[in-house]
PDB file of C-alpha atoms in Angstrom:
ATOM      1  CA  MET A1157    -167.075  38.077-112.877  1.00 59.00           C
ATOM      2  CA  SER A1158    -168.037  40.633-110.709  1.00 69.00           C
ATOM      3  CA  LEU A1159    -168.809  40.428-107.002  1.00 85.00           C
ATOM      4  CA  THR A1160    -171.262  42.956-107.452  1.00 76.00           C
ATOM      5  CA  GLY A1161    -174.295  44.011-109.295  1.00 86.00           C
ATOM      6  CA  ALA A1162    -176.314  41.432-110.635  1.00 91.00           C
ATOM      7  CA  LYS A1163    -176.959  41.423-114.590  1.00 90.00           C
ATOM      8  CA  LYS A1164    -180.684  42.042-115.932  1.00 92.00           C
ATOM      9  CA  ARG A1165    -182.042  40.957-119.226  1.00 92.00           C
ATOM     10  CA  GLY A1166    -185.347  43.198-119.271  1.00 92.00           C
ATOM     11  CA  ARG A1167    -186.942  42.128-116.363  1.00 93.00           C
ATOM     12  CA  LYS A1168    -185.346  38.993-115.798  1.00 96.00           C
ATOM     13  CA  PHE A1169    -182.029  38.380-113.632  1.00 97.00           C
ATOM     14  CA  GLN A1170    -179.211  36.850-114.910  1.00 97.00           C
ATOM     15  CA  ASN A1171    -177.032  34.095-113.096  1.00 96.00           C
ATOM     16  CA  PRO A1172    -173.381  34.857-112.794  1.00 95.00           C
ATOM     17  CA  ILE A1173    -172.395  32.523-115.706  1.00 95.00           C
ATOM     18  CA  PRO A1174    -174.670  30.546-118.237  1.00 94.00           C
ATOM     19  CA  THR A1175    -176.985  28.420-116.341  1.00 94.00           C
ATOM     20  CA  ASP A1176    -179.337  25.286-117.278  1.00 90.00           C
ATOM     21  CA  GLU A1177    -182.542  26.185-114.717  1.00 87.00           C
ATOM     22  CA  ALA A1178    -184.294  22.908-115.221  1.00 79.00           C
ATOM     23  CA  GLY A1179    -187.156  24.744-117.012  1.00 72.00           C
ATOM     24  CA  PHE A1180    -190.247  23.317-119.113  1.00 66.00           C
ATOM     25  CA  ASP A1181    -187.846  21.417-121.458  1.00 70.00           C
ATOM     26  CA  LYS A1182    -186.809  19.226-118.399  1.00 70.00           C
ATOM     27  CA  MET A1183    -190.492  18.982-116.750  1.00 71.00           C
ATOM     28  CA  PHE A1184    -191.363  15.700-118.331  1.00 69.00           C
ATOM     29  CA  PRO A1185    -188.343  13.861-117.785  1.00 72.00           C
ATOM     30  CA  ILE A1186    -188.193  15.174-113.965  1.00 66.00           C
ATOM     31  CA  LEU A1187    -191.643  14.003-113.428  1.00 75.00           C
ATOM     32  CA  LYS A1188    -190.829  10.522-114.880  1.00 76.00           C
ATOM     33  CA  GLU A1189    -187.721  10.468-112.882  1.00 78.00           C
ATOM     34  CA  TYR A1190    -189.844  10.927-109.508  1.00 74.00           C
ATOM     35  CA  LEU A1191    -192.842   8.504-110.930  1.00 75.00           C
ATOM     36  CA  ASN A1192    -189.947   5.909-111.346  1.00 79.00           C
ATOM     37  CA  ASN A1193    -187.851   6.573-108.064  1.00 81.00           C
ATOM     38  CA  LYS A1194    -187.271   4.050-105.799  1.00 87.00           C
ATOM     39  CA  ALA A1195    -184.966   5.627-103.276  1.00 89.00           C
ATOM     40  CA  GLU A1196    -185.730   6.338 -99.618  1.00 94.00           C
ATOM     41  CA  SER A1197    -186.427  10.144-100.656  1.00 95.00           C
ATOM     42  CA  THR A1198    -189.330  10.408 -97.816  1.00 96.00           C
ATOM     43  CA  PRO A1199    -188.163   8.580 -94.151  1.00 97.00           C
ATOM     44  CA  LYS A1200    -189.667   5.264 -93.565  1.00 97.00           C
ATOM     45  CA  LYS A1201    -189.260   5.875 -90.006  1.00 97.00           C
ATOM     46  CA  LYS A1202    -190.862   9.140 -88.181  1.00 97.00           C
ATOM     47  CA  ILE A1203    -188.147  11.673 -87.438  1.00 97.00           C
ATOM     48  CA  GLY A1204    -187.910  13.417 -84.213  1.00 96.00           C
ATOM     49  CA  PRO A1205    -189.566  14.958 -82.368  1.00 96.00           C
ATOM     50  CA  PHE A1206    -187.083  17.530 -81.467  1.00 98.00           C
ATOM     51  CA  LYS A1207    -187.122  19.940 -78.973  1.00 98.00           C
ATOM     52  CA  THR A1208    -185.085  23.288 -78.269  1.00 98.00           C
ATOM     53  CA  ASP A1209    -184.582  23.896 -74.428  1.00 98.00           C
ATOM     54  CA  THR A1210    -185.115  27.832 -75.031  1.00 98.00           C
ATOM     55  CA  TYR A1211    -183.615  28.636 -72.056  1.00 98.00           C
ATOM     56  CA  ILE A1212    -180.470  28.547 -73.326  1.00 98.00           C
ATOM     57  CA  TYR A1213    -181.357  31.908 -75.242  1.00 98.00           C
ATOM     58  CA  THR A1214    -181.291  33.676 -72.080  1.00 97.00           C
ATOM     59  CA  LYS A1215    -177.568  33.592 -71.910  1.00 96.00           C
ATOM     60  CA  LEU A1216    -175.170  34.360 -74.887  1.00 95.00           C
ATOM     61  CA  PRO A1217    -172.925  31.968 -75.987  1.00 97.00           C
ATOM     62  CA  GLU A1218    -169.629  31.563 -74.360  1.00 96.00           C
ATOM     63  CA  SER A1219    -167.593  31.618 -77.953  1.00 96.00           C
ATOM     64  CA  GLY A1220    -169.690  34.503 -79.602  1.00 98.00           C
ATOM     65  CA  LEU A1221    -170.877  31.721 -82.132  1.00 98.00           C
ATOM     66  CA  ARG A1222    -173.908  29.627 -81.720  1.00 98.00           C
ATOM     67  CA  VAL A1223    -176.306  28.163 -84.050  1.00 98.00           C
ATOM     68  CA  THR A1224    -179.881  26.220 -84.083  1.00 98.00           C
ATOM     69  CA  LEU A1225    -180.534  24.274 -87.037  1.00 98.00           C
ATOM     70  CA  VAL A1226    -184.743  24.652 -86.979  1.00 98.00           C
ATOM     71  CA  GLY A1227    -185.104  22.719 -90.597  1.00 98.00           C
ATOM     72  CA  HIS A1228    -183.907  22.872 -94.070  1.00 98.00           C
ATOM     73  CA  SER A1229    -182.123  26.456 -94.547  1.00 98.00           C
ATOM     74  CA  SER A1230    -184.048  28.074 -91.396  1.00 98.00           C
ATOM     75  CA  LEU A1231    -181.192  28.832 -88.577  1.00 99.00           C
ATOM     76  CA  LEU A1232    -181.207  30.622 -85.680  1.00 98.00           C
ATOM     77  CA  ILE A1233    -177.577  32.053 -85.861  1.00 98.00           C
ATOM     78  CA  GLU A1234    -176.276  33.937 -82.751  1.00 98.00           C
ATOM     79  CA  ILE A1235    -173.099  35.682 -83.585  1.00 98.00           C
ATOM     80  CA  ASP A1236    -171.566  38.085 -81.462  1.00 98.00           C
ATOM     81  CA  GLY A1237    -174.333  39.072 -79.724  1.00 97.00           C
ATOM     82  CA  LYS A1238    -176.676  39.445 -82.657  1.00 98.00           C
ATOM     83  CA  ARG A1239    -179.541  36.928 -83.392  1.00 98.00           C
ATOM     84  CA  ILE A1240    -180.377  36.343 -86.933  1.00 98.00           C
ATOM     85  CA  LEU A1241    -183.398  34.123 -88.399  1.00 99.00           C
ATOM     86  CA  THR A1242    -182.317  32.833 -92.050  1.00 99.00           C
ATOM     87  CA  ASP A1243    -185.181  31.838 -94.462  1.00 98.00           C
ATOM     88  CA  PRO A1244    -187.461  30.985 -92.058  1.00 98.00           C
ATOM     89  CA  VAL A1245    -190.167  28.238 -92.884  1.00 98.00           C
ATOM     90  CA  TRP A1246    -192.463  26.778 -90.159  1.00 98.00           C
ATOM     91  CA  SER A1247    -195.156  25.388 -92.293  1.00 98.00           C
ATOM     92  CA  ASP A1248    -195.807  21.804 -92.635  1.00 97.00           C
ATOM     93  CA  ARG A1249    -195.790  22.116 -96.526  1.00 97.00           C
ATOM     94  CA  VAL A1250    -193.279  24.372 -99.052  1.00 96.00           C
ATOM     95  CA  SER A1251    -195.866  25.110-101.480  1.00 93.00           C
ATOM     96  CA  PHE A1252    -198.528  27.554-102.712  1.00 89.00           C
ATOM     97  CA  THR A1253    -201.180  25.295-100.781  1.00 86.00           C
ATOM     98  CA  SER A1254    -201.526  23.590 -97.364  1.00 85.00           C
ATOM     99  CA  PHE A1255    -202.976  20.895 -99.081  1.00 86.00           C
ATOM    100  CA  PHE A1256    -200.044  19.344-100.864  1.00 86.00           C
ATOM    101  CA  GLY A1257    -196.819  19.611-101.602  1.00 90.00           C
ATOM    102  CA  PRO A1258    -193.655  18.456 -99.985  1.00 94.00           C
ATOM    103  CA  LYS A1259    -194.034  17.640 -96.343  1.00 96.00           C
ATOM    104  CA  ARG A1260    -191.633  18.360 -93.043  1.00 98.00           C
ATOM    105  CA  PHE A1261    -190.423  15.101 -91.733  1.00 98.00           C
ATOM    106  CA  PHE A1262    -190.509  16.342 -88.605  1.00 98.00           C
ATOM    107  CA  PRO A1263    -192.347  19.376 -86.682  1.00 98.00           C
ATOM    108  CA  PRO A1264    -190.093  22.535 -86.129  1.00 98.00           C
ATOM    109  CA  PRO A1265    -188.485  22.151 -82.609  1.00 98.00           C
ATOM    110  CA  LEU A1266    -188.977  25.475 -81.686  1.00 97.00           C
ATOM    111  CA  GLN A1267    -191.842  27.207 -81.958  1.00 97.00           C
ATOM    112  CA  LEU A1268    -192.428  30.916 -83.456  1.00 98.00           C
ATOM    113  CA  ASN A1269    -193.648  32.217 -80.273  1.00 97.00           C
ATOM    114  CA  GLU A1270    -190.590  30.591 -78.417  1.00 97.00           C
ATOM    115  CA  LEU A1271    -188.046  32.525 -80.424  1.00 98.00           C
ATOM    116  CA  PRO A1272    -185.793  34.924 -78.519  1.00 98.00           C
ATOM    117  CA  VAL A1273    -185.582  38.720 -79.493  1.00 98.00           C
ATOM    118  CA  LEU A1274    -184.240  38.994 -83.063  1.00 98.00           C
ATOM    119  CA  ASP A1275    -181.980  41.697 -84.642  1.00 98.00           C
ATOM    120  CA  ALA A1276    -182.499  40.596 -88.304  1.00 98.00           C
ATOM    121  CA  VAL A1277    -184.085  38.120 -90.682  1.00 98.00           C
ATOM    122  CA  ILE A1278    -182.507  37.126 -93.736  1.00 99.00           C
ATOM    123  CA  VAL A1279    -184.509  36.011 -96.888  1.00 99.00           C
ATOM    124  CA  SER A1280    -182.226  34.776 -99.786  1.00 98.00           C
ATOM    125  CA  HIS A1281    -184.752  34.064-102.553  1.00 98.00           C
ATOM    126  CA  ASP A1282    -188.659  33.664-103.088  1.00 98.00           C
ATOM    127  CA  HIS A1283    -189.099  30.007-103.265  1.00 98.00           C
ATOM    128  CA  TYR A1284    -191.495  28.185-101.024  1.00 98.00           C
ATOM    129  CA  ASP A1285    -189.011  26.267 -99.204  1.00 98.00           C
ATOM    130  CA  HIS A1286    -187.176  29.848 -98.336  1.00 98.00           C
ATOM    131  CA  LEU A1287    -189.865  32.173 -98.239  1.00 98.00           C
ATOM    132  CA  ASP A1288    -193.083  31.014 -96.156  1.00 98.00           C
ATOM    133  CA  LYS A1289    -196.045  33.379 -96.236  1.00 98.00           C
ATOM    134  CA  GLU A1290    -197.350  32.077 -92.880  1.00 98.00           C
ATOM    135  CA  THR A1291    -194.094  32.390 -91.157  1.00 98.00           C
ATOM    136  CA  ILE A1292    -193.492  36.073 -92.425  1.00 98.00           C
ATOM    137  CA  LYS A1293    -197.107  37.170 -91.202  1.00 98.00           C
ATOM    138  CA  PHE A1294    -196.328  35.611 -87.665  1.00 98.00           C
ATOM    139  CA  LEU A1295    -192.782  38.012 -87.698  1.00 98.00           C
ATOM    140  CA  ALA A1296    -194.313  41.117 -90.021  1.00 98.00           C
ATOM    141  CA  ASP A1297    -195.818  42.619 -86.504  1.00 94.00           C
ATOM    142  CA  LYS A1298    -192.434  42.626 -84.624  1.00 96.00           C
ATOM    143  CA  PRO A1299    -190.169  45.348 -84.945  1.00 96.00           C
ATOM    144  CA  ILE A1300    -187.494  43.482 -87.005  1.00 98.00           C
ATOM    145  CA  PRO A1301    -185.342  44.289 -89.879  1.00 98.00           C
ATOM    146  CA  PHE A1302    -185.860  41.977 -92.983  1.00 98.00           C
ATOM    147  CA  PHE A1303    -182.775  41.760 -95.628  1.00 98.00           C
ATOM    148  CA  CYS A1304    -183.811  40.335 -98.962  1.00 98.00           C
ATOM    149  CA  SER A1305    -182.796  39.972-102.313  1.00 98.00           C
ATOM    150  CA  LEU A1306    -183.790  42.625-105.297  1.00 98.00           C
ATOM    151  CA  GLY A1307    -187.646  41.926-105.576  1.00 98.00           C
ATOM    152  CA  VAL A1308    -188.324  39.822-102.651  1.00 98.00           C
ATOM    153  CA  GLY A1309    -189.639  42.974-100.454  1.00 98.00           C
ATOM    154  CA  GLU A1310    -192.726  43.225-102.365  1.00 98.00           C
ATOM    155  CA  TYR A1311    -193.459  39.535-101.310  1.00 98.00           C
ATOM    156  CA  LEU A1312    -192.717  40.570 -97.521  1.00 98.00           C
ATOM    157  CA  ARG A1313    -194.758  44.053 -97.913  1.00 98.00           C
ATOM    158  CA  LYS A1314    -197.790  41.741 -99.029  1.00 98.00           C
ATOM    159  CA  PHE A1315    -197.252  39.445 -96.078  1.00 98.00           C
ATOM    160  CA  GLY A1316    -197.308  42.618 -94.122  1.00 98.00           C
ATOM    161  CA  VAL A1317    -193.743  43.819 -93.158  1.00 98.00           C
ATOM    162  CA  GLU A1318    -193.723  47.222 -92.600  1.00 98.00           C
ATOM    163  CA  LYS A1319    -192.015  48.914 -95.617  1.00 97.00           C
ATOM    164  CA  ASN A1320    -189.421  50.926 -93.269  1.00 97.00           C
ATOM    165  CA  PHE A1321    -188.267  47.280 -92.041  1.00 98.00           C
ATOM    166  CA  ILE A1322    -187.442  46.097 -95.080  1.00 98.00           C
ATOM    167  CA  ASN A1323    -184.002  46.290 -96.881  1.00 98.00           C
ATOM    168  CA  GLU A1324    -183.580  44.941-100.433  1.00 98.00           C
ATOM    169  CA  MET A1325    -179.876  44.388-101.709  1.00 98.00           C
ATOM    170  CA  ASP A1326    -178.160  43.169-104.606  1.00 98.00           C
ATOM    171  CA  TRP A1327    -175.088  41.438-105.057  1.00 98.00           C
ATOM    172  CA  GLY A1328    -172.377  43.563-103.321  1.00 97.00           C
ATOM    173  CA  ASP A1329    -174.634  45.906-101.264  1.00 97.00           C
ATOM    174  CA  SER A1330    -173.785  45.939 -97.677  1.00 98.00           C
ATOM    175  CA  ALA A1331    -175.988  46.734 -94.649  1.00 98.00           C
ATOM    176  CA  MET A1332    -175.100  47.014 -90.703  1.00 98.00           C
ATOM    177  CA  ILE A1333    -177.210  45.029 -88.463  1.00 97.00           C
ATOM    178  CA  ASP A1334    -176.932  47.537 -85.104  1.00 92.00           C
ATOM    179  CA  ASP A1335    -173.751  49.163 -85.407  1.00 92.00           C
ATOM    180  CA  ASP A1336    -171.252  46.092 -85.511  1.00 94.00           C
ATOM    181  CA  CYS A1337    -172.135  43.812 -87.812  1.00 98.00           C
ATOM    182  CA  VAL A1338    -171.999  43.869 -91.506  1.00 98.00           C
ATOM    183  CA  LEU A1339    -174.442  41.712 -93.834  1.00 98.00           C
ATOM    184  CA  THR A1340    -173.371  41.532 -97.453  1.00 98.00           C
ATOM    185  CA  ALA A1341    -175.138  40.114-100.116  1.00 98.00           C
ATOM    186  CA  THR A1342    -173.046  37.810-102.765  1.00 98.00           C
ATOM    187  CA  PRO A1343    -173.673  36.130-105.696  1.00 98.00           C
ATOM    188  CA  ALA A1344    -175.287  32.544-105.899  1.00 98.00           C
ATOM    189  CA  ARG A1345    -176.185  30.536-108.994  1.00 98.00           C
ATOM    190  CA  HIS A1346    -179.724  29.378-108.872  1.00 98.00           C
ATOM    191  CA  PHE A1347    -183.045  30.915-109.845  1.00 96.00           C
ATOM    192  CA  SER A1348    -186.229  32.706-108.700  1.00 98.00           C
ATOM    193  CA  GLY A1349    -190.079  32.159-108.971  1.00 96.00           C
ATOM    194  CA  ARG A1350    -193.190  31.134-106.915  1.00 94.00           C
ATOM    195  CA  GLY A1351    -195.140  29.909-110.231  1.00 83.00           C
ATOM    196  CA  ILE A1352    -195.392  29.098-113.690  1.00 76.00           C
ATOM    197  CA  PHE A1353    -194.982  32.696-114.733  1.00 80.00           C
ATOM    198  CA  GLY A1354    -192.339  35.500-113.522  1.00 84.00           C
ATOM    199  CA  ARG A1355    -189.311  33.498-112.997  1.00 92.00           C
ATOM    200  CA  ASN A1356    -186.124  35.399-112.471  1.00 96.00           C
ATOM    201  CA  GLU A1357    -188.069  38.697-111.980  1.00 97.00           C
ATOM    202  CA  THR A1358    -186.645  38.854-108.150  1.00 98.00           C
ATOM    203  CA  LEU A1359    -183.036  38.190-107.298  1.00 98.00           C
ATOM    204  CA  TRP A1360    -181.379  34.859-105.561  1.00 98.00           C
ATOM    205  CA  SER A1361    -178.203  35.860-103.140  1.00 98.00           C
ATOM    206  CA  SER A1362    -175.977  34.254-100.766  1.00 98.00           C
ATOM    207  CA  PHE A1363    -175.006  36.415 -97.645  1.00 98.00           C
ATOM    208  CA  VAL A1364    -171.514  37.074 -95.705  1.00 98.00           C
ATOM    209  CA  ILE A1365    -172.194  38.020 -91.940  1.00 98.00           C
ATOM    210  CA  LYS A1366    -169.207  39.380 -90.284  1.00 98.00           C
ATOM    211  CA  GLY A1367    -169.302  40.703 -86.611  1.00 98.00           C
ATOM    212  CA  PRO A1368    -166.584  41.738 -84.345  1.00 98.00           C
ATOM    213  CA  LYS A1369    -165.223  38.667 -83.691  1.00 98.00           C
ATOM    214  CA  HIS A1370    -166.828  36.325 -86.215  1.00 98.00           C
ATOM    215  CA  ASN A1371    -166.795  35.810 -90.069  1.00 98.00           C
ATOM    216  CA  ILE A1372    -169.529  33.313 -91.502  1.00 99.00           C
ATOM    217  CA  PHE A1373    -171.197  32.769 -95.090  1.00 99.00           C
ATOM    218  CA  PHE A1374    -174.491  31.554 -95.517  1.00 99.00           C
ATOM    219  CA  GLY A1375    -175.250  30.049 -99.055  1.00 98.00           C
ATOM    220  CA  ALA A1376    -178.678  29.560 -99.492  1.00 98.00           C
ATOM    221  CA  ASP A1377    -179.306  27.710-102.755  1.00 98.00           C
ATOM    222  CA  SER A1378    -176.658  27.724-105.475  1.00 98.00           C
ATOM    223  CA  GLY A1379    -174.982  25.595-107.842  1.00 98.00           C
ATOM    224  CA  TRP A1380    -171.108  25.636-108.406  1.00 98.00           C
ATOM    225  CA  PHE A1381    -169.550  28.769-110.126  1.00 97.00           C
ATOM    226  CA  PRO A1382    -166.481  30.149-109.439  1.00 97.00           C
ATOM    227  CA  GLY A1383    -167.776  33.142-107.857  1.00 97.00           C
ATOM    228  CA  PHE A1384    -166.919  30.894-104.503  1.00 98.00           C
ATOM    229  CA  LYS A1385    -163.344  31.651-104.910  1.00 98.00           C
ATOM    230  CA  GLU A1386    -163.919  35.228-105.500  1.00 97.00           C
ATOM    231  CA  ILE A1387    -165.961  35.658-102.478  1.00 98.00           C
ATOM    232  CA  GLY A1388    -163.280  33.500-100.410  1.00 98.00           C
ATOM    233  CA  ASP A1389    -160.678  36.138-101.631  1.00 98.00           C
ATOM    234  CA  THR A1390    -162.580  39.096-100.862  1.00 97.00           C
ATOM    235  CA  PHE A1391    -164.566  38.277 -97.772  1.00 98.00           C
ATOM    236  CA  GLY A1392    -163.003  35.223 -96.468  1.00 97.00           C
ATOM    237  CA  PRO A1393    -161.222  33.165 -94.668  1.00 98.00           C
ATOM    238  CA  PHE A1394    -164.576  32.126 -92.810  1.00 98.00           C
ATOM    239  CA  ASP A1395    -165.296  30.469 -89.460  1.00 98.00           C
ATOM    240  CA  LEU A1396    -168.265  28.882 -90.710  1.00 99.00           C
ATOM    241  CA  THR A1397    -169.803  28.176 -94.044  1.00 99.00           C
ATOM    242  CA  MET A1398    -173.610  27.045 -94.171  1.00 99.00           C
ATOM    243  CA  LEU A1399    -174.223  25.296 -97.381  1.00 98.00           C
ATOM    244  CA  GLU A1400    -176.607  23.326 -99.502  1.00 98.00           C
ATOM    245  CA  ILE A1401    -176.063  19.708 -99.883  1.00 98.00           C
ATOM    246  CA  GLY A1402    -179.566  18.225-100.727  1.00 98.00           C
ATOM    247  CA  ALA A1403    -182.166  18.505-103.293  1.00 96.00           C
ATOM    248  CA  TYR A1404    -179.714  17.866-106.417  1.00 95.00           C
ATOM    249  CA  GLY A1405    -180.517  15.635-109.624  1.00 92.00           C
ATOM    250  CA  LYS A1406    -178.897  14.946-112.714  1.00 89.00           C
ATOM    251  CA  TYR A1407    -181.586  16.905-114.679  1.00 85.00           C
ATOM    252  CA  TRP A1408    -180.541  20.376-112.691  1.00 87.00           C
ATOM    253  CA  PRO A1409    -176.949  20.105-111.831  1.00 92.00           C
ATOM    254  CA  ASP A1410    -176.361  23.924-112.380  1.00 94.00           C
ATOM    255  CA  ILE A1411    -178.921  25.228-110.008  1.00 95.00           C
ATOM    256  CA  HIS A1412    -177.958  22.573-106.699  1.00 97.00           C
ATOM    257  CA  MET A1413    -174.529  21.397-105.942  1.00 97.00           C
ATOM    258  CA  GLY A1414    -174.848  18.245-103.899  1.00 97.00           C
ATOM    259  CA  PRO A1415    -172.022  17.287-101.456  1.00 98.00           C
ATOM    260  CA  ASP A1416    -169.335  17.163-103.834  1.00 98.00           C
ATOM    261  CA  TYR A1417    -169.317  20.658-105.106  1.00 98.00           C
ATOM    262  CA  ALA A1418    -170.694  22.146-102.025  1.00 98.00           C
ATOM    263  CA  SER A1419    -167.416  20.454-100.268  1.00 98.00           C
ATOM    264  CA  ASP A1420    -165.441  22.026-103.297  1.00 98.00           C
ATOM    265  CA  ALA A1421    -167.139  25.532-102.661  1.00 98.00           C
ATOM    266  CA  HIS A1422    -166.446  25.637 -98.802  1.00 98.00           C
ATOM    267  CA  LEU A1423    -162.553  24.760 -99.759  1.00 98.00           C
ATOM    268  CA  ALA A1424    -162.673  28.128-102.340  1.00 98.00           C
ATOM    269  CA  LEU A1425    -164.495  29.883 -99.416  1.00 98.00           C
ATOM    270  CA  LYS A1426    -161.584  29.469 -97.175  1.00 98.00           C
ATOM    271  CA  GLY A1427    -164.018  27.968 -94.948  1.00 98.00           C
ATOM    272  CA  LYS A1428    -162.838  26.537 -91.235  1.00 98.00           C
ATOM    273  CA  LEU A1429    -165.921  24.569 -90.501  1.00 98.00           C
ATOM    274  CA  MET A1430    -168.766  23.457 -92.815  1.00 99.00           C
ATOM    275  CA  MET A1431    -172.268  23.053 -92.008  1.00 99.00           C
ATOM    276  CA  PRO A1432    -174.430  20.929 -94.561  1.00 98.00           C
ATOM    277  CA  ILE A1433    -177.925  22.717 -94.751  1.00 98.00           C
ATOM    278  CA  HIS A1434    -180.996  22.073 -97.305  1.00 98.00           C
ATOM    279  CA  TRP A1435    -181.151  18.663 -96.481  1.00 98.00           C
ATOM    280  CA  GLY A1436    -182.861  16.005 -94.378  1.00 98.00           C
ATOM    281  CA  THR A1437    -186.098  18.073 -93.944  1.00 98.00           C
ATOM    282  CA  PHE A1438    -188.495  17.899 -96.863  1.00 98.00           C
ATOM    283  CA  ASN A1439    -188.472  15.474-100.070  1.00 96.00           C
ATOM    284  CA  LEU A1440    -187.307  18.201-103.010  1.00 95.00           C
ATOM    285  CA  SER A1441    -185.498  15.354-104.980  1.00 95.00           C
ATOM    286  CA  THR A1442    -185.172  11.776-105.831  1.00 94.00           C
ATOM    287  CA  HIS A1443    -182.034  10.782-103.798  1.00 96.00           C
ATOM    288  CA  ALA A1444    -182.406   9.138-100.466  1.00 97.00           C
ATOM    289  CA  TRP A1445    -183.480  11.724 -97.639  1.00 98.00           C
ATOM    290  CA  PHE A1446    -180.286  10.715 -95.853  1.00 98.00           C
ATOM    291  CA  GLU A1447    -177.715  10.480 -98.863  1.00 98.00           C
ATOM    292  CA  PRO A1448    -176.576  14.020 -98.894  1.00 98.00           C
ATOM    293  CA  ILE A1449    -175.114  13.938 -95.391  1.00 98.00           C
ATOM    294  CA  GLU A1450    -173.492  10.198 -95.766  1.00 98.00           C
ATOM    295  CA  ARG A1451    -172.073  11.625 -99.153  1.00 98.00           C
ATOM    296  CA  LEU A1452    -170.425  14.736 -97.639  1.00 98.00           C
ATOM    297  CA  GLU A1453    -169.119  12.825 -94.785  1.00 98.00           C
ATOM    298  CA  ALA A1454    -166.982  10.911 -96.856  1.00 98.00           C
ATOM    299  CA  TYR A1455    -165.976  13.906 -99.348  1.00 98.00           C
ATOM    300  CA  ALA A1456    -164.840  15.560 -95.968  1.00 98.00           C
ATOM    301  CA  LYS A1457    -162.814  12.623 -95.018  1.00 98.00           C
ATOM    302  CA  GLU A1458    -161.268  12.667 -98.332  1.00 98.00           C
ATOM    303  CA  LYS A1459    -160.788  16.442 -98.739  1.00 98.00           C
ATOM    304  CA  GLN A1460    -160.075  16.914 -94.945  1.00 98.00           C
ATOM    305  CA  ILE A1461    -162.971  19.176 -94.198  1.00 98.00           C
ATOM    306  CA  LYS A1462    -163.974  19.571 -90.788  1.00 98.00           C
ATOM    307  CA  LEU A1463    -167.616  19.037 -90.537  1.00 98.00           C
ATOM    308  CA  PHE A1464    -170.080  21.323 -87.772  1.00 98.00           C
ATOM    309  CA  VAL A1465    -173.143  18.891 -87.928  1.00 98.00           C
ATOM    310  CA  PRO A1466    -175.530  20.044 -84.845  1.00 98.00           C
ATOM    311  CA  GLU A1467    -179.262  17.996 -84.194  1.00 98.00           C
ATOM    312  CA  PRO A1468    -182.074  19.781 -85.310  1.00 98.00           C
ATOM    313  CA  GLY A1469    -183.148  21.968 -82.473  1.00 98.00           C
ATOM    314  CA  ILE A1470    -180.324  22.185 -80.543  1.00 98.00           C
ATOM    315  CA  PRO A1471    -178.498  25.264 -79.850  1.00 98.00           C
ATOM    316  CA  THR A1472    -174.871  24.148 -80.359  1.00 98.00           C
ATOM    317  CA  GLU A1473    -171.565  26.286 -80.139  1.00 98.00           C
ATOM    318  CA  VAL A1474    -169.229  26.731 -82.676  1.00 98.00           C
ATOM    319  CA  LYS A1475    -165.830  25.848 -81.082  1.00 96.00           C
ATOM    320  CA  GLY A1476    -164.733  23.133 -83.666  1.00 97.00           C
ATOM    321  CA  GLU A1477    -165.266  20.155 -85.510  1.00 98.00           C
ATOM    322  CA  TYR A1478    -168.828  18.340 -84.560  1.00 98.00           C
ATOM    323  CA  ASP A1479    -170.816  15.740 -86.282  1.00 98.00           C
ATOM    324  CA  SER A1480    -173.963  14.644 -83.777  1.00 98.00           C
ATOM    325  CA  GLY A1481    -174.844  12.055 -86.647  1.00 98.00           C
ATOM    326  CA  TRP A1482    -178.311  12.223 -85.356  1.00 98.00           C
ATOM    327  CA  TRP A1483    -179.984  10.919 -88.439  1.00 98.00           C
ATOM    328  CA  LYS A1484    -178.355   7.723 -87.988  1.00 98.00           C
ATOM    329  CA  LYS A1485    -180.979   6.603 -85.399  1.00 97.00           C
ATOM    330  CA  TYR A1486    -183.702   6.940 -87.946  1.00 98.00           C
ATOM    331  CA  LEU A1487    -182.175   4.731 -90.971  1.00 96.00           C
TER     332      LEU A1487
END
């Protein structure tokens, strides 16, 4: 398997290995599972509100690496003097409409107009919980470079981003953020599409972010595949891996890892610290909202993995193992 160049069949991008993408044939079993679900997939207690002290951004992190979890896969990453926003989603719902669809458990702790000056925005793929029209429209009139997977640039243009600020990337492509931070698009095992039609006509990616001092991995969405070891062998070790642990289900094991396989991916990537993302913000599966992180804590102890789990909205320096346990007060 190659880390360079995504394969296509006609207009459709292909996964690195054969993958069940939970298509139409799984629609009715999935719907039945949702209707019969008894788990606390939406919190019974109100979560938050969380609030970011934006004064912190007036000073660079002493360690050179600091992360603010806005929610889900939206992260403000400060790495070696650069500020990078990943998969920015500020809308109340992740859906084609604001009237229904998965709703946020808590408001974004950092308002869009409170963001510090950004050096880059990364958009991993076109799903609604990673590509949010209203958020992109807010950012579109700022002089910010956008880095996205192949085909996603068309959405960015429709949402108002100027063409010269859009950098589309294939797996294996590298781009510079200013003159000393290298961004490389790497494979993931997932799918794309924002509706019933047009599935897999845009690419999905993970990203390596390498600064002068730090090397980190943003996994976005992916099921387990052997490519994690190849990425680790080629680009690792990583000071921090940011890997999805939520929204797994028995009918789509190939496209979301869950905490078990995510912890395996961290080890395969040669990660030093693991930050779990893609959990605790939206109801996107039938598991309890807190189940992914509690399962991950158990796997981390078993596999001797050091976790980095900041509270939403708190700019937290990446200095070593840290588990805030923020969700426990809402159980």
